[in-house]
């Protein structure tokens, strides 16, 4: 039995309108499914809004119907009145750039539809941000703050690094929470649900963003179900870019929601603190060989033609856009190759102010916002004969969705591939 | 052979059907087809099989936060499991249970992924948490 406050019971009874009532019904069913006793207040949300491909199954472009059925799970159409005013909500990655569509092989009709869908939720209170790295746009839940997000790497970042509290619930539940301002108090929302239970000894290279991408991918591969890893060992201190890569990859190969790093993250000043004084259920080691195996799972072993290069999974921040722009400056992307760098549009604006967008475009590359090949779908990359990516998450899912060879390496080597139009042996990441 | 398992009811109601057991779980994104309800995850032991009408036996969810939405899309396309049996529910699985609104049982007195086999006939009660497993030919 889920214990509700007076206000929550009012919402459930319909006193605050049918939208909040349906959201509460769903949240209570979710709490029962988890075995949660009560709910907690959510004050930050990122939501997967826009004309995403999976919504096409409903075979309508009436957004109120789509919203009711696909997000609220209601057969009745419920007016999309407003989201909860106490929860700041913004959009996650979108299936189109905020400004351009032709270059992404998308139709004007689709671009307009996506805009219309985003406008509908904006009117109800969800700001358009188009970011899978919302912490780079100012969306940052702080220690103890309850959040929901539809981006799995963001769950790991907010729990582990910011000390905020959230679970990897899913696209529908994030919307229910943003509507009624509540989520089940369970898992990472509770003290005990955050304690590490799996000690991971890091004995592999840990210098670069790709090293940390591979650490995340490997930890995820080896992690048992319901594992909450605690990383320890003689690794080089990671920065937020390295952790962004690590968490995106870890959330690709596992369901991890929190990852403590001894001496780095706030609930892991010591290994004992991260484990809550208890003994770990599992112990793992990530060494160079395990990371090599991960690399081989992500990068096609052949050499060959490259005509599509995607950088920025998760979205680049200004520092990464700058580094890519500086490396591209004076170079020229090979004829017939699409080089796309992905970020959010606040970062793109700063990049433009600093001249980085010009450097990228003068080299023949593009700086796009909001989406990525995976989120947009095959229509934007399905024509490619050889793809290079600098994110393990992107490479992993692209490999499962296309028959074209997919190669994976660091930013610079991927840019070299874009410039030469081919993937050569020396472009493989040397781990 | 018939045996019973007792667990926690995670979504009420009764269901029965053939078990589809996936000890490696199933990815939602790039794992379940939105339009056919079939398992499309590369290298999956049950690749190509439909979840429709099955008692889906899983240890937990797997992969991206976009897990429940692919079961949701498959349901809108006309394909959904008759019931869920989880070794242990996690947050993604909890949402999928609330979205599909079919009977669900978790936290049983034995690991269902070890004890139930694909093809077994399962009767389940999501209110009491009781499961009956009927294995033909044994």
PDB file of C-alpha atoms in Angstrom, chain A residues 26 30 32-35 54 57-58 70 73 149-150 152 155 167-173 186 225-226 255 257 374 397 400-401, chain B residues 8 10 27 29-30 34-35 42 59-60 63-66 68-69 72-73 76-77 88-92 94-95 97-99 101:
ATOM      1  CA  UNK A  26       0.383   5.777 -13.185  1.00  0.00           C
ATOM      2  CA  UNK A  30       4.698   2.254 -10.722  1.00  0.00           C
ATOM      3  CA  UNK A  32       3.258  -0.682  -6.373  1.00  0.00           C
ATOM      4  CA  UNK A  33       5.289  -2.473  -9.066  1.00  0.00           C
ATOM      5  CA  UNK A  34       8.501  -1.444  -7.296  1.00  0.00           C
ATOM      6  CA  UNK A  35       7.198  -2.166  -3.805  1.00  0.00           C
ATOM      7  CA  UNK A  54       8.657   5.148 -31.974  1.00  0.00           C
ATOM      8  CA  UNK A  57       3.052   3.309 -34.332  1.00  0.00           C
ATOM      9  CA  UNK A  58      -0.049   5.305 -33.376  1.00  0.00           C
ATOM     10  CA  UNK A  70       2.035   7.183 -25.713  1.00  0.00           C
ATOM     11  CA  UNK A  73      -0.969   5.598 -21.380  1.00  0.00           C
ATOM     12  CA  UNK A 149      15.467  12.199 -16.721  1.00  0.00           C
ATOM     13  CA  UNK A 150      15.070  10.232 -19.909  1.00  0.00           C
ATOM     14  CA  UNK A 152      20.455   7.133 -18.992  1.00  0.00           C
ATOM     15  CA  UNK A 155      20.995   9.421 -14.377  1.00  0.00           C
ATOM     16  CA  UNK A 167      16.267   6.386 -11.175  1.00  0.00           C
ATOM     17  CA  UNK A 168      16.354   5.257 -14.796  1.00  0.00           C
ATOM     18  CA  UNK A 169      12.608   4.994 -14.919  1.00  0.00           C
ATOM     19  CA  UNK A 170      11.728   5.584 -18.560  1.00  0.00           C
ATOM     20  CA  UNK A 171      10.146   7.977 -21.001  1.00  0.00           C
ATOM     21  CA  UNK A 172       6.560   7.676 -19.782  1.00  0.00           C
ATOM     22  CA  UNK A 173       7.318   7.847 -16.053  1.00  0.00           C
ATOM     23  CA  UNK A 186      12.663   3.880  -4.073  1.00  0.00           C
ATOM     24  CA  UNK A 225      22.184  -7.170 -12.723  1.00  0.00           C
ATOM     25  CA  UNK A 226      21.275  -4.585 -10.054  1.00  0.00           C
ATOM     26  CA  UNK A 255      21.404  -0.793 -16.157  1.00  0.00           C
ATOM     27  CA  UNK A 257      22.118   4.123 -12.164  1.00  0.00           C
ATOM     28  CA  UNK A 374      20.718   7.225 -33.107  1.00  0.00           C
ATOM     29  CA  UNK A 397      23.908   1.043 -31.123  1.00  0.00           C
ATOM     30  CA  UNK A 400      23.326  -3.085 -34.106  1.00  0.00           C
ATOM     31  CA  UNK A 401      21.228  -0.971 -36.469  1.00  0.00           C
TER      32      UNK A 401
ATOM     33  CA  UNK B   8       5.314 -10.468  -4.577  1.00  0.00           C
ATOM     34  CA  UNK B  10       3.651  -6.293  -8.714  1.00  0.00           C
ATOM     35  CA  UNK B  27      17.066  -4.534 -24.582  1.00  0.00           C
ATOM     36  CA  UNK B  29      15.889   0.100 -27.590  1.00  0.00           C
ATOM     37  CA  UNK B  30      17.127  -2.023 -30.513  1.00  0.00           C
ATOM     38  CA  UNK B  34       7.929  -1.409 -32.129  1.00  0.00           C
ATOM     39  CA  UNK B  35       5.883  -2.749 -35.030  1.00  0.00           C
ATOM     40  CA  UNK B  42      21.527  -9.038 -32.068  1.00  0.00           C
ATOM     41  CA  UNK B  59      15.818 -11.207 -14.474  1.00  0.00           C
ATOM     42  CA  UNK B  60      15.385  -7.410 -14.810  1.00  0.00           C
ATOM     43  CA  UNK B  63      20.069  -1.050 -21.537  1.00  0.00           C
ATOM     44  CA  UNK B  64      18.748   2.418 -22.235  1.00  0.00           C
ATOM     45  CA  UNK B  65      16.147   4.367 -20.224  1.00  0.00           C
ATOM     46  CA  UNK B  66      14.019   3.937 -23.331  1.00  0.00           C
ATOM     47  CA  UNK B  68       9.244   0.683 -21.373  1.00  0.00           C
ATOM     48  CA  UNK B  69       8.476   2.835 -24.439  1.00  0.00           C
ATOM     49  CA  UNK B  72       4.491   0.376 -25.135  1.00  0.00           C
ATOM     50  CA  UNK B  73       4.891   0.865 -28.901  1.00  0.00           C
ATOM     51  CA  UNK B  76      -0.012  -0.101 -29.480  1.00  0.00           C
ATOM     52  CA  UNK B  77       0.910  -2.155 -32.583  1.00  0.00           C
ATOM     53  CA  UNK B  88      13.764  -8.624  -9.248  1.00  0.00           C
ATOM     54  CA  UNK B  89      12.062  -5.474 -10.491  1.00  0.00           C
ATOM     55  CA  UNK B  90      14.214  -2.444 -11.281  1.00  0.00           C
ATOM     56  CA  UNK B  91      13.034   1.058 -12.152  1.00  0.00           C
ATOM     57  CA  UNK B  92      12.774   0.506 -15.935  1.00  0.00           C
ATOM     58  CA  UNK B  94       8.587  -1.033 -12.840  1.00  0.00           C
ATOM     59  CA  UNK B  95       7.591   1.564 -15.419  1.00  0.00           C
ATOM     60  CA  UNK B  97       4.693  -2.925 -15.630  1.00  0.00           C
ATOM     61  CA  UNK B  98       2.710   0.277 -15.001  1.00  0.00           C
ATOM     62  CA  UNK B  99       2.555   1.013 -18.747  1.00  0.00           C
ATOM     63  CA  UNK B 101      -1.017  -3.059 -17.128  1.00  0.00           C
TER      64      UNK B 101
END
